[in-house]
């Protein structure tokens, strides 16, 4: 649902779909809408001159516990699925998924890590000639020698990006890796 915030819906069908998604998000996560309210002027002050490169100044607070918990739960599931897709191995009990979240503001202001170029060309979901690259793209790399570690970068429209590192044990996590850790 967060990926639908930007770019804005442009026609009545997209606006109706967005409204439906917003109602469902609030129904399943009471307090979600209120948690996303934020001080618009405060963000502009924090960003300073970087605010001039942003296509919109309609900010949302996505760092609250409801939003963070929902995105993290999704990221763990996505990371585990992509790990299986690329390694053909299921992460075992005791495995770890490290998740880092980035917003579109991070992308526009250059606050995303430079190492994302290591992931290579993106892939998307396809069914016949139908592709959804404008909505979802991902790239993955893995440790071919052991198949016990994989890293994934996924983008959702122009709204957010996730970096997920899946390791079969905590000992496999390279030094200097930052993000929230979730245990299998």
Coordinates of N, CA, C and O in Angstrom, one line a residue:
X1 N 0.8 -1.2 0.0 CA 0.0 0.0 0.0 C 0.9 1.3 0.0 O 0.5 2.2 -0.7
X2 N 2.0 1.2 0.7 CA 2.9 2.4 0.8 C 3.4 2.8 -0.6 O 3.6 3.9 -0.9
X3 N 3.5 1.8 -1.5 CA 4.1 2.1 -2.8 C 3.1 2.9 -3.7 O 3.5 3.4 -4.7
X4 N 1.9 3.0 -3.2 CA 0.9 3.7 -4.0 C 0.8 5.2 -3.7 O 0.1 6.0 -4.3
X5 N 1.6 5.7 -2.7 CA 1.6 7.1 -2.3 C 2.3 8.0 -3.3 O 2.0 9.1 -3.4
X6 N 3.3 7.4 -4.0 CA 4.0 8.2 -5.0 C 4.4 7.4 -6.1 O 4.8 6.3 -5.9
X7 N 4.2 7.8 -7.4 CA 3.5 9.0 -7.7 C 2.0 9.0 -7.4 O 1.5 7.9 -7.3
X8 N 1.5 10.2 -7.3 CA 0.0 10.3 -7.0 C -0.8 9.6 -8.1 O -0.5 9.6 -9.2
X9 N -2.0 9.0 -7.6 CA -2.9 8.5 -8.6 C -3.3 9.6 -9.6 O -3.5 10.7 -9.2
X10 N -3.5 9.2 -10.9 CA -3.7 10.2 -11.9 C -5.1 10.2 -12.5 O -5.5 11.1 -13.2
X11 N -5.9 9.1 -12.2 CA -7.2 9.0 -12.8 C -8.2 8.5 -11.7 O -7.8 8.0 -10.6
X12 N -9.5 8.5 -12.0 CA -10.5 8.1 -11.0 C -10.3 6.6 -10.6 O -10.6 6.3 -9.5
X13 N -9.9 5.7 -11.5 CA -9.8 4.3 -11.2 C -8.6 4.2 -10.2 O -8.8 3.4 -9.2
X14 N -7.5 4.8 -10.4 CA -6.4 4.8 -9.5 C -6.7 5.4 -8.2 O -6.3 4.8 -7.1
X15 N -7.5 6.5 -8.2 CA -7.8 7.1 -6.9 C -8.8 6.2 -6.1 O -8.7 6.1 -4.9
X16 N -9.7 5.6 -6.8 CA -10.6 4.6 -6.1 C -9.9 3.4 -5.5 O -10.1 3.0 -4.4
X17 N -8.9 2.9 -6.3 CA -8.1 1.8 -5.8 C -7.3 2.2 -4.6 O -7.2 1.5 -3.6
X18 N -6.7 3.4 -4.6 CA -5.9 3.9 -3.5 C -6.8 4.1 -2.3 O -6.4 3.7 -1.2
X19 N -8.0 4.6 -2.4 CA -8.9 4.8 -1.3 C -9.3 3.4 -0.7 O -9.3 3.3 0.6
X20 N -9.5 2.5 -1.5 CA -9.8 1.1 -1.0 C -8.6 0.5 -0.2 O -8.8 0.0 0.8
X21 N -7.4 0.7 -0.8 CA -6.2 0.2 -0.1 C -6.0 0.9 1.3 O -5.7 0.3 2.3
X22 N -6.3 2.2 1.3 CA -6.2 3.0 2.6 C -7.1 2.5 3.6 O -6.8 2.4 4.8
X23 N -8.4 2.3 3.2 CA -9.4 1.7 4.2 C -9.0 0.4 4.7 O -9.1 0.1 5.9
X24 N -8.5 -0.5 3.8 CA -8.0 -1.8 4.2 C -6.8 -1.7 5.2 O -6.8 -2.5 6.2
X25 N -5.9 -0.8 4.9 CA -4.7 -0.7 5.7 C -5.1 -0.3 7.1 O -4.6 -0.8 8.1
X26 N -6.1 0.7 7.2 CA -6.5 1.1 8.5 C -7.3 0.1 9.3 O -7.2 -0.1 10.5
X27 N -8.1 -0.7 8.5 CA -8.9 -1.8 9.1 C -8.0 -2.8 9.7 O -8.2 -3.3 10.8
X28 N -6.9 -3.2 9.0 CA -6.0 -4.2 9.5 C -5.0 -3.7 10.4 O -4.3 -4.5 11.1
X29 N -4.8 -2.4 10.5 CA -3.7 -1.8 11.3 C -4.3 -0.5 11.9 O -4.0 0.6 11.5
X30 N -5.2 -0.7 12.9 CA -5.8 0.5 13.5 C -4.8 1.5 14.0 O -3.8 1.2 14.6
X31 N -5.0 2.8 13.6 CA -4.0 3.9 14.0 C -3.0 4.2 12.9 O -2.2 5.1 13.1
X32 N -3.0 3.4 11.9 CA -2.1 3.5 10.8 C -2.1 4.9 10.2 O -1.0 5.6 10.0
X33 N -3.3 5.5 9.9 CA -3.4 6.8 9.3 C -2.8 7.9 10.2 O -2.1 8.7 9.8
X34 N -3.3 7.8 11.4 CA -2.8 8.8 12.4 C -1.3 8.8 12.6 O -0.7 9.8 12.7
X35 N -0.7 7.6 12.6 CA 0.7 7.5 12.8 C 1.5 8.1 11.6 O 2.6 8.6 11.8
X36 N 0.9 8.2 10.5 CA 1.6 8.7 9.3 C 1.6 10.2 9.2 O 2.3 10.8 8.4
X37 N 0.7 10.9 10.0 CA 0.7 12.4 10.0 C 2.1 12.9 10.5 O 2.7 12.3 11.4
X38 N 2.5 13.9 9.9 CA 3.8 14.5 10.3 C 3.9 16.0 10.0 O 3.0 16.6 9.4
X39 N 4.9 16.6 10.6 CA 5.1 18.0 10.5 C 5.8 18.3 9.1 O 7.0 18.1 9.0
X40 N 5.1 18.8 8.2 CA 5.6 19.1 6.8 C 6.7 20.1 6.9 O 7.8 19.9 6.2
X41 N 6.5 21.2 7.6 CA 7.5 22.2 7.6 C 8.8 21.7 8.3 O 9.9 22.1 7.9
X42 N 8.6 20.9 9.3 CA 9.8 20.3 10.0 C 10.7 19.5 9.1 O 11.9 19.6 9.1
X43 N 10.1 18.8 8.2 CA 10.8 18.0 7.2 C 11.6 18.9 6.2 O 12.7 18.7 5.8
X44 N 10.9 20.0 5.8 CA 11.6 20.9 4.9 C 12.8 21.6 5.5 O 13.8 21.7 4.9
X45 N 12.6 21.9 6.8 CA 13.8 22.5 7.5 C 14.9 21.5 7.7 O 16.1 21.8 7.5
X46 N 14.6 20.2 8.0 CA 15.6 19.2 8.1 C 16.3 18.9 6.8 O 17.5 18.7 6.8
X47 N 15.6 19.0 5.7 CA 16.2 18.7 4.4 C 17.0 19.9 3.9 O 17.9 19.7 3.1
X48 N 16.6 21.1 4.3 CA 17.3 22.3 3.8 C 17.3 22.4 2.3 O 16.2 22.2 1.7
X49 N 18.4 22.6 1.6 CA 18.5 22.8 0.2 C 18.1 21.5 -0.6 O 17.7 21.6 -1.7
X50 N 18.3 20.4 0.0 CA 17.9 19.1 -0.6 C 16.5 19.0 -1.0 O 16.1 18.3 -1.9
X51 N 15.6 19.8 -0.3 CA 14.2 19.8 -0.5 C 13.9 20.3 -1.9 O 12.8 19.9 -2.5
X52 N 14.8 21.1 -2.5 CA 14.5 21.6 -3.9 C 14.5 20.5 -5.0 O 14.0 20.7 -6.0
X53 N 15.2 19.4 -4.7 CA 15.2 18.3 -5.7 C 14.0 17.3 -5.6 O 13.9 16.5 -6.5
X54 N 13.2 17.5 -4.6 CA 12.1 16.6 -4.4 C 10.9 17.0 -5.3 O 10.7 18.1 -5.5
X55 N 10.3 16.0 -5.9 CA 9.1 16.3 -6.8 C 7.9 16.7 -6.0 O 6.9 17.2 -6.6
X56 N 7.8 16.4 -4.7 CA 6.7 16.7 -3.9 C 7.1 17.0 -2.5 O 8.1 16.5 -2.0
X57 N 6.3 17.9 -1.8 CA 6.6 18.2 -0.4 C 5.5 17.6 0.5 O 5.3 18.1 1.6
X58 N 4.8 16.6 0.1 CA 3.8 15.9 0.9 C 4.4 14.8 1.6 O 4.5 13.6 1.1
X59 N 5.0 15.0 2.8 CA 5.7 14.0 3.5 C 4.7 13.1 4.4 O 3.7 13.6 4.9
X60 N 5.2 11.9 4.6 CA 4.5 11.0 5.5 C 5.5 10.5 6.5 O 6.6 10.2 6.2
X61 N 5.0 10.2 7.7 CA 5.9 9.6 8.7 C 5.7 8.1 8.6 O 4.7 7.5 8.8
X62 N 6.8 7.4 8.1 CA 6.7 6.0 7.9 C 7.6 5.2 8.9 O 7.9 4.1 8.7
X63 N 8.1 5.9 9.9 CA 9.0 5.3 10.9 C 8.3 4.9 12.2 O 9.0 4.5 13.2
X64 N 7.0 5.0 12.3 CA 6.3 4.6 13.5 C 6.2 3.1 13.6 O 6.5 2.4 12.7
X65 N 5.8 2.6 14.8 CA 5.8 1.2 15.0 C 4.8 0.4 14.1 O 5.1 -0.7 13.7
X66 N 3.7 1.0 13.8 CA 2.7 0.2 12.9 C 3.3 0.1 11.5 O 3.3 -1.0 11.0
X67 N 3.7 1.2 10.9 CA 4.2 1.1 9.6 C 5.5 0.3 9.5 O 5.7 -0.5 8.6
X68 N 6.4 0.6 10.4 CA 7.7 -0.1 10.4 C 7.5 -1.6 10.6 O 8.1 -2.5 9.9
X69 N 6.6 -2.0 11.5 CA 6.3 -3.4 11.7 C 5.7 -4.1 10.5 O 6.1 -5.2 10.1
X70 N 4.8 -3.4 9.8 CA 4.2 -4.0 8.6 C 5.2 -4.1 7.5 O 5.3 -5.2 6.8
X71 N 6.0 -3.1 7.3 CA 7.0 -3.1 6.2 C 8.0 -4.2 6.5 O 8.5 -5.0 5.6
X72 N 8.4 -4.3 7.8 CA 9.5 -5.3 8.1 C 9.0 -6.7 8.0 O 9.7 -7.6 7.4
X73 N 7.7 -7.0 8.4 CA 7.2 -8.3 8.2 C 7.1 -8.7 6.7 O 7.5 -9.8 6.3
X74 N 6.7 -7.7 5.9 CA 6.7 -8.0 4.4 C 8.1 -8.2 3.9 O 8.4 -9.1 3.1
X75 N 9.1 -7.4 4.3 CA 10.5 -7.5 3.9 C 11.1 -8.8 4.2 O 11.8 -9.4 3.4
X76 N 10.8 -9.3 5.4 CA 11.3 -10.6 5.8 C 10.8 -11.7 4.9 O 11.5 -12.6 4.4
X77 N 9.5 -11.7 4.7 CA 8.9 -12.7 3.8 C 9.4 -12.6 2.4 O 9.7 -13.6 1.7
X78 N 9.6 -11.4 1.9 CA 10.1 -11.2 0.5 C 11.6 -11.7 0.5 O 11.9 -12.3 -0.5
X79 N 12.3 -11.3 1.5 CA 13.7 -11.7 1.5 C 13.9 -13.2 1.5 O 14.7 -13.8 0.7
X80 N 13.1 -13.9 2.3 CA 13.1 -15.4 2.3 C 12.7 -16.0 1.0 O 13.3 -17.0 0.5
X81 N 11.7 -15.4 0.4 CA 11.2 -15.9 -0.9 C 12.3 -15.7 -2.0 O 12.6 -16.6 -2.8
X82 N 12.9 -14.5 -2.0 CA 13.9 -14.3 -3.0 C 15.2 -15.1 -2.8 O 15.9 -15.5 -3.7
X83 N 15.5 -15.4 -1.5 CA 16.6 -16.2 -1.2 C 16.4 -17.6 -1.8 O 17.3 -18.2 -2.4
X84 N 15.2 -18.2 -1.6 CA 14.9 -19.5 -2.1 C 14.9 -19.4 -3.7 O 15.4 -20.3 -4.3
X85 N 14.4 -18.4 -4.3 CA 14.4 -18.3 -5.7 C 15.8 -18.3 -6.3 O 16.1 -19.0 -7.3
X86 N 16.8 -17.7 -5.6 CA 18.1 -17.6 -6.2 C 19.0 -18.7 -5.8 O 19.9 -19.2 -6.6
X87 N 18.8 -19.3 -4.6 CA 19.7 -20.3 -4.1 C 19.1 -21.7 -4.1 O 19.8 -22.7 -4.0
X88 N 17.8 -21.8 -4.3 CA 17.0 -23.1 -4.2 C 17.2 -23.7 -2.8 O 17.2 -25.0 -2.8
X89 N 17.5 -22.9 -1.8 CA 17.6 -23.4 -0.5 C 16.7 -22.6 0.5 O 16.6 -21.4 0.3
X90 N 16.1 -23.3 1.4 CA 15.3 -22.7 2.4 C 16.2 -22.2 3.6 O 17.0 -23.0 4.0
X91 N 16.0 -21.0 4.0 CA 16.8 -20.5 5.1 C 16.4 -21.3 6.4 O 15.2 -21.4 6.6
X92 N 17.3 -21.9 7.1 CA 17.0 -22.8 8.2 C 16.6 -22.0 9.5 O 16.8 -20.8 9.6
X93 N 16.0 -22.8 10.4 CA 15.8 -22.2 11.7 C 17.1 -21.7 12.3 O 18.1 -22.4 12.2
X94 N 17.1 -20.5 12.8 CA 18.4 -19.9 13.3 C 18.9 -19.0 12.2 O 19.9 -18.3 12.5
X95 N 18.3 -18.9 11.1 CA 18.8 -18.0 10.0 C 18.4 -16.6 10.4 O 17.6 -16.3 11.3
X96 N 18.9 -15.6 9.7 CA 18.7 -14.2 10.0 C 18.4 -13.5 8.7 O 19.0 -13.7 7.7
X97 N 17.4 -12.6 8.8 CA 17.1 -11.6 7.7 C 17.4 -10.2 8.2 O 16.8 -9.8 9.2
X98 N 18.4 -9.5 7.6 CA 18.7 -8.2 7.9 C 18.0 -7.3 6.9 O 18.1 -7.4 5.7
X99 N 17.2 -6.3 7.4 CA 16.4 -5.4 6.6 C 16.8 -4.0 6.7 O 16.9 -3.5 7.9
X100 N 17.0 -3.3 5.6 CA 17.2 -1.8 5.6 C 16.1 -1.3 4.7 O 15.9 -1.7 3.6
X101 N 15.4 -0.2 5.2 CA 14.3 0.4 4.5 C 14.8 1.8 4.0 O 15.5 2.5 4.7
X102 N 14.4 2.2 2.8 CA 14.7 3.5 2.3 C 13.4 4.1 1.6 O 12.6 3.4 1.0
X103 N 13.3 5.4 1.8 CA 12.1 6.1 1.2 C 12.5 6.7 -0.1 O 13.7 6.8 -0.5
X104 N 11.5 7.3 -0.8 CA 11.8 8.0 -2.0 C 12.6 9.3 -1.7 O 13.4 9.7 -2.5
X105 N 12.4 9.8 -0.5 CA 13.2 11.0 -0.1 C 14.7 10.6 -0.1 O 15.6 11.4 -0.6
X106 N 15.0 9.4 0.5 CA 16.4 9.0 0.5 C 17.0 8.9 -0.9 O 18.1 9.2 -1.2
X107 N 16.2 8.4 -1.9 CA 16.6 8.3 -3.3 C 16.9 9.6 -3.9 O 17.9 9.9 -4.5
X108 N 15.9 10.6 -3.7 CA 16.1 11.9 -4.3 C 17.2 12.7 -3.7 O 17.8 13.6 -4.3
X109 N 17.5 12.5 -2.4 CA 18.5 13.3 -1.7 C 19.9 12.6 -1.7 O 20.9 13.1 -1.2
X110 N 20.0 11.4 -2.3 CA 21.3 10.7 -2.4 C 21.6 10.0 -1.1 O 22.8 9.7 -0.9
X111 N 20.7 9.7 -0.2 CA 21.0 9.1 1.1 C 20.9 7.5 1.0 O 20.9 6.9 2.0
X112 N 20.8 7.0 -0.2 CA 20.8 5.5 -0.3 C 22.2 5.1 -0.5 O 23.0 5.8 -1.1
X113 N 22.6 3.9 0.0 CA 24.0 3.5 -0.2 C 24.4 3.3 -1.6 O 23.6 2.9 -2.5
X114 N 25.7 3.7 -1.9 CA 26.2 3.5 -3.2 C 26.4 2.1 -3.6 O 26.5 1.8 -4.8
X115 N 26.4 1.2 -2.7 CA 26.7 -0.2 -3.0 C 25.5 -0.9 -3.7 O 25.6 -2.0 -4.2
X116 N 24.4 -0.2 -3.9 CA 23.3 -0.8 -4.6 C 23.6 -1.2 -6.0 O 23.0 -2.1 -6.6
X117 N 24.6 -0.6 -6.6 CA 25.0 -0.9 -8.0 C 25.5 -2.3 -8.1 O 25.5 -2.9 -9.2
X118 N 25.9 -2.9 -7.0 CA 26.4 -4.3 -7.0 C 25.4 -5.3 -7.3 O 25.7 -6.4 -7.7
X119 N 24.1 -4.9 -7.2 CA 23.0 -5.9 -7.4 C 22.7 -6.1 -8.9 O 22.1 -7.1 -9.2
X120 N 23.2 -5.3 -9.8 CA 23.0 -5.5 -11.2 C 21.6 -5.1 -11.7 O 20.8 -4.5 -11.0
X121 N 21.3 -5.6 -12.9 CA 20.0 -5.2 -13.5 C 18.9 -5.8 -12.8 O 18.9 -7.0 -12.3
X122 N 17.8 -5.1 -12.7 CA 16.6 -5.5 -12.0 C 15.7 -6.5 -12.8 O 15.8 -6.5 -14.1
X123 N 15.0 -7.3 -12.1 CA 14.0 -8.2 -12.7 C 12.6 -7.8 -12.1 O 12.5 -7.0 -11.2
X124 N 11.6 -8.3 -12.7 CA 10.3 -8.0 -12.3 C 9.4 -9.2 -12.5 O 9.8 -10.2 -13.0
X125 N 8.2 -9.1 -12.0 CA 7.2 -10.2 -12.2 C 6.7 -10.1 -13.6 O 6.4 -9.0 -14.1
X126 N 6.5 -11.3 -14.2 CA 6.0 -11.3 -15.6 C 5.0 -12.5 -15.7 O 5.2 -13.5 -15.1
X127 N 4.0 -12.2 -16.6 CA 3.1 -13.3 -16.9 C 2.8 -13.1 -18.4 O 2.1 -12.1 -18.8
X128 N 3.4 -13.9 -19.2 CA 3.3 -13.7 -20.7 C 4.0 -12.4 -21.0 O 5.1 -12.1 -20.7
X129 N 3.2 -11.5 -21.7 CA 3.8 -10.2 -22.1 C 3.5 -9.1 -21.0 O 4.0 -8.0 -21.1
X130 N 2.8 -9.5 -20.0 CA 2.5 -8.5 -18.9 C 3.6 -8.4 -17.9 O 4.0 -9.4 -17.3
X131 N 4.2 -7.2 -17.8 CA 5.3 -7.0 -16.8 C 4.9 -5.8 -15.9 O 4.1 -4.9 -16.3
X132 N 5.4 -5.9 -14.7 CA 5.0 -4.8 -13.7 C 6.3 -4.1 -13.2 O 6.4 -3.6 -12.1
X133 N 7.2 -3.9 -14.1 CA 8.5 -3.2 -13.7 C 8.3 -1.8 -13.2 O 9.1 -1.3 -12.3
X134 N 7.3 -1.1 -13.6 CA 7.0 0.3 -13.1 C 6.5 0.2 -11.7 O 6.5 1.2 -11.0
X135 N 6.0 -1.0 -11.2 CA 5.5 -1.1 -9.9 C 6.5 -1.8 -9.0 O 6.6 -1.5 -7.8
X136 N 7.3 -2.8 -9.5 CA 8.1 -3.6 -8.6 C 9.3 -4.1 -9.4 O 9.1 -4.7 -10.5
X137 N 10.5 -3.9 -8.9 CA 11.7 -4.5 -9.5 C 12.6 -5.0 -8.4 O 12.5 -4.5 -7.2
X138 N 13.3 -6.0 -8.7 CA 14.3 -6.6 -7.7 C 15.5 -7.1 -8.3 O 15.5 -7.4 -9.5
X139 N 16.6 -7.1 -7.6 CA 17.8 -7.7 -8.0 C 18.4 -8.5 -6.8 O 18.2 -8.2 -5.7
X140 N 19.1 -9.6 -7.1 CA 19.6 -10.5 -6.1 C 21.1 -10.9 -6.4 O 21.4 -11.1 -7.6
X141 N 21.8 -11.1 -5.4 CA 23.2 -11.7 -5.5 C 23.3 -12.7 -4.4 O 22.5 -12.7 -3.4
X142 N 24.2 -13.7 -4.6 CA 24.3 -14.7 -3.5 C 25.7 -15.3 -3.5 O 26.5 -15.1 -4.4
X143 N 26.0 -15.9 -2.3 CA 27.3 -16.5 -2.1 C 27.3 -17.9 -2.8 O 26.8 -18.8 -2.2
X144 N 27.8 -18.0 -4.0 CA 27.7 -19.2 -4.8 C 28.5 -20.4 -4.2 O 28.1 -21.5 -4.4
X145 N 29.5 -20.1 -3.4 CA 30.3 -21.2 -2.8 C 29.6 -21.9 -1.7 O 29.7 -23.1 -1.6
X146 N 28.8 -21.2 -0.9 CA 28.1 -21.9 0.2 C 26.6 -21.9 0.0 O 25.9 -22.7 0.7
X147 N 26.0 -21.0 -0.8 CA 24.6 -20.8 -0.9 C 23.9 -20.5 0.4 O 22.7 -20.6 0.5
X148 N 24.7 -20.1 1.4 CA 24.1 -19.8 2.7 C 23.8 -18.3 2.9 O 23.5 -17.9 4.0
X149 N 24.0 -17.5 1.9 CA 23.8 -16.0 2.1 C 23.4 -15.5 0.8 O 23.9 -15.8 -0.3
X150 N 22.4 -14.6 0.8 CA 22.0 -13.9 -0.4 C 21.6 -12.4 0.0 O 21.2 -12.2 1.2
X151 N 21.7 -11.5 -0.9 CA 21.3 -10.1 -0.7 C 20.3 -9.7 -1.8 O 20.5 -10.2 -3.0
X152 N 19.3 -8.9 -1.5 CA 18.3 -8.5 -2.4 C 18.0 -7.1 -2.3 O 17.9 -6.5 -1.2
X153 N 17.7 -6.4 -3.4 CA 17.3 -5.0 -3.5 C 16.0 -5.0 -4.2 O 15.9 -5.5 -5.3
X154 N 15.0 -4.4 -3.6 CA 13.7 -4.3 -4.2 C 13.2 -2.9 -4.2 O 13.3 -2.2 -3.1
X155 N 12.6 -2.5 -5.3 CA 12.0 -1.1 -5.3 C 10.5 -1.3 -5.6 O 10.1 -2.1 -6.4
X156 N 9.7 -0.4 -5.1 CA 8.3 -0.4 -5.2 C 7.9 1.0 -5.8 O 7.8 2.0 -5.0
X157 N 7.6 1.1 -7.1 CA 7.3 2.3 -7.8 C 8.4 3.3 -7.4 O 9.6 3.0 -7.4
X158 N 8.0 4.5 -7.1 CA 9.0 5.5 -6.7 C 8.8 5.8 -5.2 O 9.2 6.9 -4.8
X159 N 8.3 4.9 -4.5 CA 7.9 5.2 -3.1 C 8.9 4.7 -2.1 O 9.3 5.4 -1.1
X160 N 9.4 3.5 -2.2 CA 10.4 3.0 -1.2 C 11.2 1.9 -1.8 O 10.9 1.4 -2.9
X161 N 12.3 1.5 -1.1 CA 13.2 0.5 -1.5 C 13.5 -0.3 -0.3 O 13.6 0.2 0.9
X162 N 13.8 -1.6 -0.4 CA 14.2 -2.5 0.6 C 15.5 -3.2 0.2 O 15.6 -3.6 -0.9
X163 N 16.4 -3.3 1.2 CA 17.6 -4.1 1.0 C 17.5 -5.2 2.1 O 17.3 -4.9 3.3
X164 N 17.6 -6.5 1.6 CA 17.4 -7.6 2.5 C 18.6 -8.5 2.4 O 19.0 -8.9 1.3
X165 N 19.2 -8.9 3.5 CA 20.3 -9.8 3.5 C 19.8 -11.1 4.3 O 19.4 -10.9 5.4
X166 N 19.9 -12.2 3.6 CA 19.4 -13.5 4.2 C 20.6 -14.3 4.5 O 21.4 -14.6 3.5
X167 N 20.8 -14.7 5.7 CA 22.0 -15.6 6.1 C 21.5 -16.8 6.9 O 20.5 -16.7 7.6
X168 N 22.1 -17.9 6.6 CA 21.7 -19.2 7.3 C 22.1 -19.2 8.8 O 21.5 -19.9 9.5
X169 N 23.0 -18.3 9.2 CA 23.3 -18.2 10.6 C 23.8 -16.7 10.8 O 24.2 -16.1 9.9
X170 N 23.8 -16.3 12.1 CA 24.2 -15.0 12.4 C 25.7 -14.8 12.1 O 26.2 -13.7 11.8
X171 N 26.5 -15.9 12.2 CA 27.9 -15.9 11.9 C 28.2 -15.5 10.5 O 29.3 -15.0 10.2
X172 N 27.2 -15.7 9.6 CA 27.4 -15.4 8.2 C 27.3 -13.9 7.8 O 27.6 -13.5 6.7
X173 N 26.7 -13.2 8.8 CA 26.5 -11.7 8.5 C 27.8 -11.0 8.4 O 28.6 -11.0 9.4
X174 N 28.2 -10.4 7.3 CA 29.4 -9.7 7.2 C 29.5 -8.5 8.2 O 28.5 -7.9 8.5
X175 N 30.7 -8.2 8.6 CA 30.9 -7.0 9.5 C 30.5 -5.8 8.7 O 30.6 -5.7 7.5
X176 N 30.0 -4.8 9.5 CA 29.6 -3.5 8.9 C 28.2 -3.5 8.3 O 27.7 -2.5 7.8
X177 N 27.5 -4.7 8.3 CA 26.1 -4.7 7.8 C 25.2 -4.1 8.8 O 25.2 -4.5 9.9
X178 N 24.4 -3.1 8.4 CA 23.5 -2.4 9.2 C 22.0 -2.7 8.8 O 21.7 -2.8 7.6
X179 N 21.1 -2.7 9.8 CA 19.7 -2.9 9.5 C 19.1 -3.7 10.6 O 19.8 -4.1 11.6
X180 N 17.8 -3.8 10.6 CA 17.1 -4.5 11.6 C 17.2 -6.0 11.4 O 17.1 -6.5 10.2
X181 N 17.5 -6.8 12.4 CA 17.7 -8.2 12.3 C 16.4 -9.0 12.8 O 15.9 -8.7 13.8
X182 N 16.0 -9.9 11.9 CA 14.9 -10.8 12.2 C 15.3 -12.2 12.1 O 16.0 -12.6 11.1
X183 N 15.0 -13.0 13.1 CA 15.4 -14.4 13.2 C 14.4 -15.4 12.7 O 13.2 -15.2 13.0
X184 N 14.8 -16.4 11.9 CA 13.9 -17.4 11.3 C 13.6 -18.4 12.4 O 14.4 -18.8 13.2

